[in-house]
Short mmCIF file of C-alpha atoms in Angstrom, two decimals:
data_model
loop_
_atom_site.label_atom_id
_atom_site.label_comp_id
_atom_site.label_asym_id
_atom_site.label_seq_id
_atom_site.Cartn_x
_atom_site.Cartn_y
_atom_site.Cartn_z
CA MET A 296 -2.48 7.26 -10.27
CA SER A 297 -5.89 8.58 -9.55
CA ALA A 298 -7.59 11.91 -9.54
CA ASN A 299 -6.41 14.24 -6.87
CA VAL A 300 -8.84 12.99 -4.23
CA GLN A 301 -6.76 11.23 -1.62
CA ASN A 302 -3.49 12.53 -0.25
CA SER A 303 -0.64 10.38 0.92
CA ILE A 304 1.95 9.38 3.45
CA MET A 305 5.24 8.50 1.79
CA ILE A 306 7.80 6.35 3.58
CA PHE A 307 11.30 6.77 2.21
CA GLY A 308 14.15 4.60 3.33
CA ASP A 309 16.11 1.40 2.85
CA SER A 310 15.26 -2.31 3.00
CA ILE A 311 13.67 -1.92 6.43
CA THR A 312 11.13 0.36 4.77
CA GLN A 313 10.87 -1.66 1.56
CA GLY A 314 10.07 -4.82 3.58
CA GLY A 315 7.41 -3.00 5.58
CA TRP A 316 4.55 -4.21 3.37
CA GLU A 317 5.20 -7.90 3.90
CA THR A 318 2.12 -9.38 5.55
CA GLY A 319 4.02 -12.38 6.90
CA MET A 320 6.32 -9.93 8.70
CA ASN A 321 3.48 -7.81 10.09
CA GLY A 322 4.90 -5.01 7.96
CA PHE A 323 4.35 -1.58 9.51
CA GLY A 324 3.73 0.08 6.15
CA ALA A 325 0.93 -2.29 5.23
CA SER A 326 -0.55 -1.89 8.72
CA LEU A 327 -0.48 1.88 8.33
CA ALA A 328 -2.07 1.58 4.88
CA HIS A 329 -4.86 -0.47 6.48
CA ARG A 330 -5.30 2.00 9.34
CA TYR A 331 -5.39 4.95 6.91
CA ALA A 332 -7.63 3.22 4.34
CA ARG A 333 -10.00 5.71 2.68
CA LYS A 334 -8.13 8.58 4.38
CA LEU A 335 -4.53 8.72 3.12
CA ASP A 336 -2.65 6.37 0.78
CA VAL A 337 0.56 5.03 2.27
CA ILE A 338 3.28 4.76 -0.35
CA ASN A 339 6.37 2.54 -0.18
CA ARG A 340 9.55 4.30 -1.26
CA GLY A 341 11.93 1.87 0.39
CA PHE A 342 15.10 0.98 -1.51
CA SER A 343 16.92 -2.06 -0.24
CA GLY A 344 20.60 -1.44 0.42
CA TYR A 345 20.45 2.31 -0.23
CA ASN A 346 22.08 4.94 1.93
CA THR A 347 21.33 8.70 1.98
CA GLU A 348 24.02 9.39 -0.61
CA TRP A 349 22.23 7.22 -3.17
CA GLY A 350 18.79 8.09 -1.84
CA ILE A 351 19.07 11.80 -2.65
CA PRO A 352 19.35 11.50 -6.45
CA VAL A 353 16.53 8.94 -6.36
CA PHE A 354 14.36 11.24 -4.24
CA GLU A 355 14.96 14.02 -6.76
CA GLN A 356 13.44 11.77 -9.41
CA PHE A 357 10.42 10.41 -7.57
CA PHE A 358 9.36 13.39 -5.47
CA ALA A 359 7.29 15.84 -7.46
CA THR A 360 8.64 19.30 -8.19
CA THR A 361 6.58 22.23 -6.96
CA GLU A 362 5.33 22.62 -10.53
CA GLN A 363 4.30 18.95 -10.80
CA GLN A 364 2.65 19.03 -7.37
CA LYS A 365 -0.19 21.15 -8.78
CA HIS A 366 -1.56 18.08 -10.52
CA LEU A 367 -0.77 15.41 -7.95
CA PRO A 368 -2.16 14.28 -4.60
CA ILE A 369 -0.27 15.98 -1.76
CA VAL A 370 2.33 14.11 0.23
CA ARG A 371 1.03 15.22 3.63
CA LEU A 372 3.62 13.26 5.55
CA LEU A 373 7.10 12.19 4.49
CA VAL A 374 8.78 9.68 6.78
CA ILE A 375 12.55 9.45 6.19
CA TRP A 376 14.23 6.36 7.62
CA PHE A 377 17.92 5.94 6.84
CA GLY A 378 21.04 5.13 8.78
CA ALA A 379 21.06 1.33 8.83
CA ASN A 380 23.28 1.27 5.74
CA ASP A 381 24.97 4.66 6.10
CA SER A 382 26.37 3.37 9.41
CA CYS A 383 28.14 0.43 7.78
CA LEU A 384 31.84 0.33 8.65
CA VAL A 385 34.30 1.98 6.25
CA GLN A 386 35.12 -1.23 4.36
CA SER A 387 31.55 -1.35 3.02
CA PRO A 388 30.53 0.50 -0.16
CA GLN A 389 27.34 1.45 1.73
CA HIS A 390 29.28 3.43 4.36
CA VAL A 391 28.58 7.16 4.50
CA PRO A 392 30.74 9.19 6.93
CA LEU A 393 28.76 10.56 9.87
CA PRO A 394 29.11 14.29 8.97
CA LYS A 395 28.02 13.49 5.41
CA PHE A 396 25.06 11.46 6.72
CA ALA A 397 24.05 14.49 8.81
CA SER A 398 24.32 16.90 5.91
CA ASN A 399 22.47 14.49 3.61
CA LEU A 400 19.53 14.28 6.04
CA LYS A 401 19.46 18.06 6.34
CA HIS A 402 19.57 18.33 2.57
CA LEU A 403 16.57 15.98 2.23
CA VAL A 404 14.57 18.02 4.74
CA ASN A 405 15.51 21.23 2.94
CA LEU A 406 14.61 19.84 -0.46
CA VAL A 407 11.02 19.69 0.81
CA GLN A 408 10.94 22.62 3.22
CA SER A 409 13.01 25.35 1.62
CA PRO A 410 11.00 27.80 -0.49
CA LYS A 411 14.05 28.00 -2.74
CA SER A 412 13.99 24.27 -3.50
CA LYS A 413 12.60 22.94 -6.76
CA TYR A 414 10.80 20.32 -4.62
CA TYR A 415 9.35 22.78 -2.11
CA SER A 416 6.16 21.30 -0.72
CA PRO A 417 4.78 23.50 2.06
CA LYS A 418 2.03 21.06 3.03
CA THR A 419 4.39 18.13 3.56
CA ARG A 420 5.18 17.36 7.20
CA ILE A 421 8.36 15.42 7.91
CA ILE A 422 9.30 12.74 10.42
CA LEU A 423 12.86 11.41 10.69
CA VAL A 424 13.45 7.92 12.05
CA THR A 425 16.59 6.64 13.74
CA PRO A 426 18.09 3.36 12.52
CA PRO A 427 17.32 0.39 14.77
CA PRO A 428 20.08 -0.91 17.03
CA VAL A 429 22.22 -3.67 15.54
CA ASN A 430 22.56 -7.08 17.14
CA THR A 431 26.11 -7.90 16.08
CA TYR A 432 25.83 -11.43 17.49
CA GLN A 433 23.02 -12.24 15.04
CA ARG A 434 24.56 -10.19 12.25
CA LYS A 435 27.95 -11.89 12.59
CA ALA A 436 26.37 -15.35 12.54
CA ASN A 437 24.42 -14.38 9.41
CA LEU A 438 27.50 -13.04 7.60
CA ASP A 439 29.71 -15.94 8.73
CA ALA A 440 27.22 -18.36 7.19
CA ARG A 441 27.42 -16.78 3.73
CA ASP A 442 29.51 -18.26 0.96
CA PRO A 443 32.04 -16.74 0.96
CA PRO A 444 31.72 -15.42 4.53
CA ILE A 445 31.57 -11.63 4.91
CA LEU A 446 33.39 -9.65 7.59
CA LEU A 447 31.14 -8.02 10.18
CA ASP A 448 30.06 -4.78 8.47
CA ARG A 449 28.32 -2.91 11.29
CA ASN A 450 28.91 -2.41 14.97
CA PHE A 451 26.60 -1.52 17.79
CA GLU A 452 28.23 1.73 18.88
CA ASN A 453 28.58 3.13 15.38
CA THR A 454 24.90 2.66 14.59
CA ARG A 455 24.10 4.33 17.93
CA LEU A 456 26.07 7.39 16.81
CA TYR A 457 24.07 7.58 13.55
CA ALA A 458 20.85 7.29 15.56
CA GLU A 459 21.97 10.17 17.80
CA THR A 460 22.69 12.23 14.71
CA VAL A 461 19.19 11.66 13.34
CA LYS A 462 17.80 12.99 16.63
CA ASP A 463 20.08 16.03 16.44
CA ILE A 464 18.96 16.84 12.91
CA ALA A 465 15.29 16.45 13.80
CA ARG A 466 15.77 18.88 16.68
CA GLU A 467 17.69 21.40 14.56
CA GLU A 468 15.24 21.21 11.68
CA GLU A 469 12.19 21.12 13.98
CA VAL A 470 10.62 18.10 12.35
CA GLY A 471 9.06 15.01 13.94
CA ILE A 472 11.21 12.18 15.27
CA ILE A 473 10.70 8.46 15.80
CA ASP A 474 13.52 7.18 17.95
CA ILE A 475 13.12 3.51 17.13
CA TRP A 476 16.74 2.92 18.23
CA THR A 477 15.89 3.83 21.83
CA LYS A 478 12.47 2.14 21.78
CA MET A 479 13.99 -1.17 20.70
CA TRP A 480 17.00 -0.83 22.99
CA ASP A 481 14.72 -0.17 25.94
CA ALA A 482 12.45 -3.07 24.94
CA ALA A 483 15.56 -5.31 24.90
CA ARG A 484 16.44 -4.01 28.37
CA HIS A 485 19.80 -2.73 27.16
CA ASN A 486 20.99 -6.22 26.26
CA GLU A 487 22.31 -6.50 22.72
CA GLN A 488 21.64 -10.23 22.40
CA ALA A 489 18.03 -9.71 23.50
CA LEU A 490 17.51 -7.62 20.36
CA GLU A 491 16.87 -10.92 18.60
CA LYS A 492 13.28 -10.53 19.85
CA PHE A 493 12.89 -7.70 17.34
CA LEU A 494 15.39 -8.44 14.55
CA TYR A 495 15.45 -11.58 12.45
CA ASP A 496 19.06 -11.28 11.27
CA GLY A 497 20.51 -8.67 13.60
CA LEU A 498 19.62 -5.86 11.18
CA HIS A 499 16.07 -6.24 9.78
CA LEU A 500 12.87 -6.07 11.84
CA ASN A 501 10.68 -9.08 12.51
CA ASP A 502 6.98 -9.07 13.47
CA ALA A 503 7.64 -7.73 16.96
CA GLY A 504 10.05 -5.10 15.68
CA TYR A 505 7.56 -3.83 13.10
CA GLN A 506 4.88 -3.70 15.79
CA ILE A 507 7.08 -1.32 17.79
CA MET A 508 7.57 0.77 14.64
CA TYR A 509 3.84 0.85 13.80
CA ASP A 510 2.97 2.01 17.31
CA ALA A 511 5.79 4.56 17.25
CA VAL A 512 4.65 6.10 13.96
CA LEU A 513 1.14 6.67 15.30
CA GLU A 514 2.51 7.98 18.61
CA THR A 515 4.72 10.54 16.86
CA ILE A 516 1.94 11.59 14.50
CA GLU A 517 -0.40 12.08 17.44
CA LYS A 518 2.18 14.16 19.30
CA THR A 519 3.69 16.18 16.46
CA TYR A 520 1.10 16.33 13.68
CA PRO A 521 -2.20 15.41 15.38
CA GLU A 522 -4.18 16.71 12.39
CA LEU A 523 -2.81 13.71 10.47
CA HIS A 524 -3.66 11.06 13.06
CA PRO A 525 -6.18 8.61 11.54
CA ASP A 526 -8.64 9.27 14.37
CA ASN A 527 -8.69 12.93 13.32
CA LEU A 528 -9.33 12.26 9.65
CA GLU A 529 -12.63 11.62 7.91
CA MET A 530 -13.02 9.04 5.19
CA VAL A 531 -12.80 10.84 1.83
CA PHE A 532 -15.96 9.02 0.70
CA PRO A 533 -18.67 8.39 3.28
CA GLY A 534 -19.57 5.15 5.00
CA TRP A 535 -22.17 3.10 3.13
CA ALA A 536 -24.81 3.32 5.86
CA THR A 537 -25.16 7.07 5.31
CA ILE A 538 -25.90 6.74 1.59
CA ASP A 539 -29.39 7.90 0.63
CA PRO A 540 -30.68 5.42 -1.99
CA ASN A 541 -32.89 8.16 -3.42
CA ASN A 542 -30.03 10.58 -3.72
CA VAL A 543 -26.92 8.49 -4.27
CA VAL A 544 -24.70 10.92 -6.14
CA ALA A 545 -25.19 13.71 -3.63
CA SER A 546 -24.57 11.39 -0.71
CA VAL A 547 -21.26 9.96 -1.97
CA GLN A 548 -19.52 13.25 -2.65
CA LYS A 549 -15.86 13.36 -1.65
CA ARG A 550 -14.97 15.27 1.47
CA ASP A 551 -11.92 16.85 3.03
CA ALA A 552 -10.23 14.11 5.01
CA GLU A 553 -8.82 16.84 7.26
CA ARG A 554 -12.01 18.29 8.63
CA SER A 555 -10.26 20.59 11.11
CA VAL A 556 -7.56 21.81 8.73
CA GLY A 557 -9.54 21.78 5.54
CA VAL A 558 -6.63 20.70 3.37
CA VAL A 559 -7.02 18.14 0.53
CA MET B 84 1.59 11.89 -4.73
CA SER B 85 4.95 11.69 -6.36
CA ALA B 86 6.44 12.51 -9.68
CA ASN B 87 5.22 10.38 -12.50
CA VAL B 88 7.84 7.66 -12.04
CA GLN B 89 6.00 4.60 -10.83
CA ASN B 90 2.72 3.38 -12.26
CA SER B 91 0.07 1.57 -10.30
CA ILE B 92 -2.33 -1.27 -9.82
CA MET B 93 -5.65 -0.06 -8.41
CA ILE B 94 -7.98 -2.45 -6.65
CA PHE B 95 -11.57 -1.23 -6.56
CA GLY B 96 -14.24 -3.02 -4.59
CA ASP B 97 -16.02 -3.41 -1.26
CA SER B 98 -14.94 -4.38 2.26
CA ILE B 99 -13.22 -7.51 0.98
CA THR B 100 -10.90 -5.22 -0.95
CA GLN B 101 -10.67 -2.56 1.75
CA GLY B 102 -9.60 -5.20 4.29
CA GLY B 103 -6.97 -6.55 1.93
CA TRP B 104 -4.14 -4.54 3.50
CA GLU B 105 -4.54 -5.95 7.00
CA THR B 106 -1.29 -7.71 7.89
CA GLY B 107 -2.95 -9.85 10.57
CA MET B 108 -5.32 -11.14 7.86
CA ASN B 109 -2.53 -11.84 5.36
CA GLY B 110 -4.22 -9.20 3.20
CA PHE B 111 -3.81 -9.89 -0.53
CA GLY B 112 -3.45 -6.18 -1.36
CA ALA B 113 -0.55 -5.67 1.03
CA SER B 114 1.06 -8.88 -0.25
CA LEU B 115 0.76 -7.62 -3.82
CA ALA B 116 2.19 -4.25 -2.79
CA HIS B 117 5.16 -6.10 -1.31
CA ARG B 118 5.59 -8.27 -4.40
CA TYR B 119 5.40 -5.23 -6.68
CA ALA B 120 7.62 -3.00 -4.51
CA ARG B 121 9.77 -0.65 -6.65
CA LYS B 122 7.80 -1.74 -9.75
CA LEU B 123 4.14 -0.70 -9.41
CA ASP B 124 2.30 0.90 -6.48
CA VAL B 125 -0.76 -1.06 -5.38
CA ILE B 126 -3.58 1.26 -4.37
CA ASN B 127 -6.51 0.39 -2.10
CA ARG B 128 -9.83 1.65 -3.41
CA GLY B 129 -12.01 -0.66 -1.35
CA PHE B 130 -15.20 0.79 0.12
CA SER B 131 -16.77 -1.27 2.87
CA GLY B 132 -20.45 -1.96 2.27
CA TYR B 133 -20.54 -0.48 -1.23
CA ASN B 134 -22.23 -2.06 -4.23
CA THR B 135 -21.71 -1.17 -7.90
CA GLU B 136 -24.55 1.36 -7.83
CA TRP B 137 -22.75 3.44 -5.19
CA GLY B 138 -19.31 2.55 -6.52
CA ILE B 139 -19.86 4.20 -9.93
CA PRO B 140 -20.30 7.80 -8.73
CA VAL B 141 -17.33 7.29 -6.40
CA PHE B 142 -15.21 5.88 -9.23
CA GLU B 143 -16.09 8.95 -11.29
CA GLN B 144 -14.57 11.08 -8.55
CA PHE B 145 -11.37 9.15 -7.81
CA PHE B 146 -10.41 7.88 -11.26
CA ALA B 147 -8.56 10.51 -13.26
CA THR B 148 -10.16 11.93 -16.38
CA THR B 149 -8.21 11.57 -19.61
CA GLU B 150 -7.16 15.18 -19.21
CA GLN B 151 -5.92 14.66 -15.62
CA GLN B 152 -4.12 11.47 -16.60
CA LYS B 153 -1.48 13.49 -18.45
CA HIS B 154 -0.01 14.54 -15.12
CA LEU B 155 -0.51 11.36 -13.10
CA PRO B 156 1.08 7.93 -12.88
CA ILE B 157 -0.77 5.48 -15.12
CA VAL B 158 -3.16 2.96 -13.64
CA ARG B 159 -1.75 0.00 -15.58
CA LEU B 160 -4.14 -2.49 -14.00
CA LEU B 161 -7.59 -1.93 -12.56
CA VAL B 162 -9.01 -4.84 -10.59
CA ILE B 163 -12.79 -4.55 -10.05
CA TRP B 164 -14.20 -6.76 -7.31
CA PHE B 165 -17.89 -6.34 -6.54
CA GLY B 166 -20.88 -8.59 -6.06
CA ALA B 167 -20.65 -9.53 -2.39
CA ASN B 168 -23.02 -6.67 -1.50
CA ASP B 169 -24.90 -6.33 -4.80
CA SER B 170 -26.06 -9.92 -4.25
CA CYS B 171 -27.73 -9.12 -0.92
CA LEU B 172 -31.36 -10.23 -0.85
CA VAL B 173 -34.01 -7.67 -1.78
CA GLN B 174 -34.74 -6.63 1.81
CA SER B 175 -31.25 -5.14 2.08
CA PRO B 176 -30.49 -1.56 0.98
CA GLN B 177 -27.28 -2.97 -0.53
CA HIS B 178 -29.21 -5.18 -2.99
CA VAL B 179 -28.73 -4.42 -6.68
CA PRO B 180 -30.88 -6.45 -9.10
CA LEU B 181 -28.84 -8.85 -11.24
CA PRO B 182 -29.46 -7.11 -14.61
CA LYS B 183 -28.49 -3.78 -13.06
CA PHE B 184 -25.37 -5.35 -11.54
CA ALA B 185 -24.44 -6.62 -15.01
CA SER B 186 -24.99 -3.25 -16.65
CA ASN B 187 -23.10 -1.46 -13.86
CA LEU B 188 -20.05 -3.69 -14.37
CA LYS B 189 -20.19 -3.09 -18.11
CA HIS B 190 -20.50 0.61 -17.48
CA LEU B 191 -17.39 0.58 -15.26
CA VAL B 192 -15.39 -1.25 -17.92
CA ASN B 193 -16.59 1.18 -20.56
CA LEU B 194 -15.78 4.22 -18.45
CA VAL B 195 -12.14 3.18 -18.79
CA GLN B 196 -12.10 1.53 -22.20
CA SER B 197 -14.43 3.59 -24.37
CA PRO B 198 -12.65 6.33 -26.35
CA LYS B 199 -15.83 8.38 -25.87
CA SER B 200 -15.57 8.24 -22.08
CA LYS B 201 -14.27 11.17 -20.06
CA TYR B 202 -12.20 8.60 -18.11
CA TYR B 203 -10.78 6.82 -21.17
CA SER B 204 -7.44 5.32 -20.20
CA PRO B 205 -6.08 3.22 -23.06
CA LYS B 206 -3.13 1.86 -21.08
CA THR B 207 -5.29 0.52 -18.24
CA ARG B 208 -5.85 -3.24 -18.31
CA ILE B 209 -8.89 -4.57 -16.43
CA ILE B 210 -9.55 -7.68 -14.39
CA LEU B 211 -13.00 -8.48 -13.00
CA VAL B 212 -13.31 -10.64 -9.89
CA THR B 213 -16.29 -12.78 -8.90
CA PRO B 214 -17.65 -12.44 -5.36
CA PRO B 215 -16.59 -15.28 -3.05
CA PRO B 216 -19.17 -17.95 -2.20
CA VAL B 217 -21.20 -17.28 0.95
CA ASN B 218 -21.25 -19.66 3.89
CA THR B 219 -24.80 -19.03 5.10
CA TYR B 220 -24.24 -21.21 8.18
CA GLN B 221 -21.51 -18.86 9.41
CA ARG B 222 -23.29 -15.78 8.16
CA LYS B 223 -26.57 -16.67 9.89
CA ALA B 224 -24.77 -17.35 13.18
CA ASN B 225 -23.05 -13.98 12.88
CA LEU B 226 -26.28 -12.08 12.16
CA ASP B 227 -28.26 -14.00 14.82
CA ALA B 228 -25.69 -12.93 17.41
CA ARG B 229 -26.17 -9.22 16.71
CA ASP B 230 -28.29 -6.99 18.89
CA PRO B 231 -30.92 -6.79 17.55
CA PRO B 232 -30.50 -9.92 15.40
CA ILE B 233 -30.55 -9.39 11.62
CA LEU B 234 -32.37 -11.64 9.14
CA LEU B 235 -30.09 -13.65 6.85
CA ASP B 236 -29.30 -11.16 4.07
CA ARG B 237 -27.54 -13.35 1.50
CA ASN B 238 -27.97 -16.82 0.17
CA PHE B 239 -25.59 -19.22 -1.47
CA GLU B 240 -27.35 -19.62 -4.81
CA ASN B 241 -27.96 -15.94 -5.34
CA THR B 242 -24.30 -15.04 -4.87
CA ARG B 243 -23.44 -17.84 -7.32
CA LEU B 244 -25.64 -16.16 -9.94
CA TYR B 245 -23.82 -12.85 -9.43
CA ALA B 246 -20.50 -14.65 -9.77
CA GLU B 247 -21.69 -16.22 -13.05
CA THR B 248 -22.66 -12.78 -14.29
CA VAL B 249 -19.20 -11.38 -13.57
CA LYS B 250 -17.74 -14.16 -15.70
CA ASP B 251 -20.20 -13.40 -18.51
CA ILE B 252 -19.30 -9.72 -18.51
CA ALA B 253 -15.57 -10.45 -18.51
CA ARG B 254 -16.06 -12.71 -21.54
CA GLU B 255 -18.22 -10.18 -23.38
CA GLU B 256 -15.91 -7.29 -22.63
CA GLU B 257 -12.79 -9.35 -23.24
CA VAL B 258 -11.10 -8.38 -19.98
CA GLY B 259 -9.29 -10.55 -17.45
CA ILE B 260 -11.20 -12.62 -14.90
CA ILE B 261 -10.42 -13.99 -11.45
CA ASP B 262 -13.06 -16.54 -10.57
CA ILE B 263 -12.47 -16.58 -6.84
CA TRP B 264 -16.00 -18.03 -6.36
CA THR B 265 -15.04 -21.25 -8.12
CA LYS B 266 -11.54 -21.40 -6.66
CA MET B 267 -12.90 -21.20 -3.12
CA TRP B 268 -15.81 -23.52 -3.84
CA ASP B 269 -13.44 -26.11 -5.29
CA ALA B 270 -11.05 -25.67 -2.35
CA ALA B 271 -14.01 -26.34 -0.02
CA ARG B 272 -14.81 -29.49 -2.05
CA HIS B 273 -18.30 -28.19 -2.85
CA ASN B 274 -19.30 -28.21 0.81
CA GLU B 275 -20.78 -24.91 2.01
CA GLN B 276 -19.89 -25.43 5.66
CA ALA B 277 -16.28 -26.17 4.72
CA LEU B 278 -16.03 -22.60 3.39
CA GLU B 279 -15.27 -21.64 7.00
CA LYS B 280 -11.69 -22.53 6.16
CA PHE B 281 -11.57 -19.41 3.98
CA LEU B 282 -14.16 -17.02 5.47
CA TYR B 283 -14.12 -15.73 9.03
CA ASP B 284 -17.78 -14.73 9.19
CA GLY B 285 -19.30 -16.46 6.18
CA LEU B 286 -18.68 -13.41 3.97
CA HIS B 287 -15.19 -11.93 4.50
CA LEU B 288 -11.93 -13.70 3.69
CA ASN B 289 -9.52 -14.91 6.35
CA ASP B 290 -5.79 -15.62 5.93
CA ALA B 291 -6.36 -18.73 3.85
CA GLY B 292 -8.98 -17.01 1.69
CA TYR B 293 -6.70 -14.07 0.98
CA GLN B 294 -3.90 -16.49 0.10
CA ILE B 295 -6.15 -17.98 -2.60
CA MET B 296 -6.91 -14.48 -3.86
CA TYR B 297 -3.25 -13.44 -3.91
CA ASP B 298 -2.27 -16.51 -5.91
CA ALA B 299 -5.24 -16.02 -8.24
CA VAL B 300 -4.33 -12.40 -9.01
CA LEU B 301 -0.81 -13.36 -10.04
CA GLU B 302 -2.10 -16.34 -12.03
CA THR B 303 -4.54 -14.17 -14.00
CA ILE B 304 -1.94 -11.47 -14.58
CA GLU B 305 0.50 -14.07 -15.88
CA LYS B 306 -2.12 -15.53 -18.19
CA THR B 307 -3.87 -12.40 -19.42
CA TYR B 308 -1.43 -9.52 -19.03
CA PRO B 309 1.99 -11.17 -18.70
CA GLU B 310 3.74 -7.87 -19.36
CA LEU B 311 2.46 -6.78 -15.92
CA HIS B 312 3.60 -9.85 -14.00
CA PRO B 313 6.19 -8.82 -11.38
CA ASP B 314 8.74 -11.24 -12.82
CA ASN B 315 8.51 -9.37 -16.12
CA LEU B 316 9.01 -5.93 -14.62
CA GLU B 317 12.25 -4.22 -13.73
CA MET B 318 12.69 -2.13 -10.62
CA VAL B 319 12.21 1.53 -11.54
CA PHE B 320 15.40 2.39 -9.66
CA PRO B 321 18.26 -0.10 -9.81
CA GLY B 322 19.45 -2.46 -7.11
CA TRP B 323 22.09 -0.98 -4.80
CA ALA B 324 24.80 -3.43 -5.79
CA THR B 325 24.90 -1.99 -9.32
CA ILE B 326 25.48 1.58 -8.16
CA ASP B 327 28.85 2.99 -9.21
CA PRO B 328 30.17 5.02 -6.24
CA ASN B 329 32.14 7.17 -8.67
CA ASN B 330 29.14 7.88 -10.81
CA VAL B 331 26.13 7.74 -8.49
CA VAL B 332 23.69 10.01 -10.30
CA ALA B 333 24.11 8.24 -13.64
CA SER B 334 23.77 4.81 -12.05
CA VAL B 335 20.50 5.50 -10.20
CA GLN B 336 18.55 6.84 -13.16
CA LYS B 337 14.95 5.67 -13.31
CA ARG B 338 14.10 3.03 -15.87
CA ASP B 339 11.03 1.73 -17.62
CA ALA B 340 9.60 -0.95 -15.35
CA GLU B 341 8.13 -2.58 -18.46
CA ARG B 342 11.31 -3.38 -20.33
CA SER B 343 9.53 -5.31 -23.06
CA VAL B 344 6.69 -2.84 -23.56
CA GLY B 345 8.53 0.37 -22.85
CA VAL B 346 5.60 2.06 -21.15
CA VAL B 347 6.03 4.25 -18.02
#
């Protein structure tokens, strides 16, 4: 992609991640890319409709092996955001049973963090994200309107259980957590129908929902991995006003974005 | 950054490029990233305030050498968008004389296209972009309001000459061209003050300006490098509805995004 000068944040998930670059939706991924411009690239690895069961073999193809990592920019932060599809009810092909969802999330974390893994990446920090709460009123209306209509495929309580599981795994694995389920539920004042402020179809985030997510990502980074907060990173190449016209090459040399940690 | 599974579009330029991921501005870069999701990554290499003179030594640090390219995703498309700062009037440290601007652009193209270059990348297609027209009414008001006030640093005609030069170089070098200068000038019906519809400060694009740029990028790709148009690319990993639950690993194998060309 480019020489090994700028590391990255990779966001891995389902359609809620994939749609996070849409400007008309105030996509959180694009907003993070803007905030991290010239510091870290923010890479979209969202796969619409995918659950963890399908995500794992895809991850094993797109995430660099330890051997390949020698030649590639470092993924300094991996955000893993699944559960919205895994928590589909059993009639859906997207359904993944809760214990399997838990073990899949653990497996993903271990693929990156275990020294025995082919994908071991010791400089990659991990944040898990809970699925957002479902508004079954909106979701049912959306599915009823399809031709042919589709039976309601998610319910509120089941998605809550998957969100709880994500929190459990984050605690057990000692990685960062973004509990977007609770943030949105609190913002809706514990009223399922009020979730329509944050979801455009009962499942996917709208502008206001993505704003909550954007703020939550930066909050968790600040709390858990402050060395990766944009305010704590330098631009890899310096601001134009510091360039010495008589000594251009010397004054535009790349720098460590992580001044305190010295990684890059 | 990731294993070598998804190639990229790299957009190299000044603040107008760097700001192109801002969701609140309808940033063209973020919109392209969304449009190309799961096909090509779209990478921001915009450097606020930079001209071609400063951009070259930076390019030589972030663009992979031919040797490094073996291990990295391919930059399938390099969009080069300079001129807004090069065309500053001579009193500005950002000013680059027109003949030097022309030779710098040629040099950038040759860094990628010449087999003798250390950065030779035969699979990289190039598009040059003209600077947008300046609205000196807006720009003067903006600079007058600063503390201390700054003398008007650009003029309409001079930027037009730089835009003409970009078109000349694209013709000579036989690379793609996006003439955003003319598109915006035509959209403003050849009325400088009406450019405020597309520029928020006389220099930088607003929502409507970035919409013109987004449309223009896709139009030029379709015309010049149709094999890279998103409609002609497959998703690297298949859509979820085609996954066979009894044969998951086989059904999520990565594919060539460029089905007709077979590159990746």
